[in-house]
XYZ file of C-alpha atoms in Angstrom:
90
model
C 88.688 79.829 103.967
C 88.338 82.784 101.615
C 89.618 85.105 104.354
C 92.721 82.934 104.780
C 93.363 83.038 101.029
C 92.939 86.831 100.951
C 95.245 87.473 103.913
C 97.847 85.011 102.617
C 97.795 86.686 99.191
C 98.316 90.131 100.721
C 101.181 88.919 102.901
C 102.859 87.091 100.018
C 102.535 90.166 97.796
C 104.259 92.290 100.452
C 107.019 89.678 100.769
C 107.571 89.541 96.993
C 107.806 93.342 96.864
C 110.115 93.568 99.890
C 112.634 90.818 99.109
C 114.262 92.609 96.124
C 114.707 95.739 98.258
C 116.335 93.674 101.019
C 118.596 91.887 98.537
C 119.931 95.184 97.163
C 123.263 95.201 98.969
C 125.188 97.454 96.634
C 127.485 99.788 98.521
C 126.675 103.457 98.217
C 129.285 105.941 96.985
C 128.998 108.399 99.875
C 128.770 108.141 103.635
C 125.438 110.046 103.862
C 123.896 107.725 101.252
C 125.129 104.669 103.147
C 123.812 106.075 106.430
C 120.429 106.665 104.769
C 120.395 103.091 103.512
C 121.142 101.849 107.029
C 118.423 104.087 108.489
C 115.953 102.767 105.889
C 116.782 99.215 106.984
C 116.349 100.085 110.660
C 113.001 101.686 109.788
C 111.962 98.503 107.975
C 113.048 96.382 110.935
C 111.277 98.544 113.558
C 108.176 99.733 111.697
C 107.306 97.601 108.680
C 108.306 94.046 109.585
C 106.676 93.588 113.047
C 103.066 93.927 111.832
C 103.775 91.496 108.987
C 105.230 88.967 111.423
C 102.055 89.297 113.515
C 99.968 88.757 110.354
C 101.933 85.602 109.577
C 101.441 84.248 113.097
C 97.725 85.048 112.909
C 97.500 83.231 109.571
C 99.141 80.178 111.132
C 96.700 80.300 114.049
C 93.716 80.683 111.709
C 94.929 77.830 109.513
C 95.433 75.479 112.465
C 92.068 76.442 113.974
C 90.329 75.808 110.660
C 92.046 72.425 110.264
C 91.038 71.426 113.795
C 87.401 72.415 113.249
C 87.273 70.510 109.972
C 88.859 67.434 111.553
C 86.398 67.506 114.468
C 83.524 67.739 111.974
C 84.861 64.755 109.996
C 85.371 66.958 106.946
C 88.311 66.928 104.545
C 91.299 69.105 105.366
C 91.521 72.575 103.852
C 94.223 72.888 101.212
C 95.104 76.480 100.288
C 95.582 77.451 96.663
C 98.984 76.810 95.131
C 101.609 78.951 96.823
C 99.333 80.180 99.632
C 100.448 77.765 102.336
C 101.949 79.548 105.323
C 105.475 78.298 105.869
C 107.510 78.295 109.038
C 109.846 81.087 107.845
C 109.330 84.785 107.179
């Protein structure tokens, strides 16, 4: 349970740091600057996002496995700390 919380916190921190960068859609003043911005996005899409998507899927698997084990042991369901629940979207 602590491992889930730790991994979820790390993933959420990365998301909170990445979203403002992704939302910055201001047009650049020169073609080279715009091309660099596009290359940075392609780099994010190819290099940085795929491992985070895998982390999210692994968190979902771990969460569901933990819930199943608790249910089979007649124990109460695990409820992550506020804001640490893995959602369907990334």
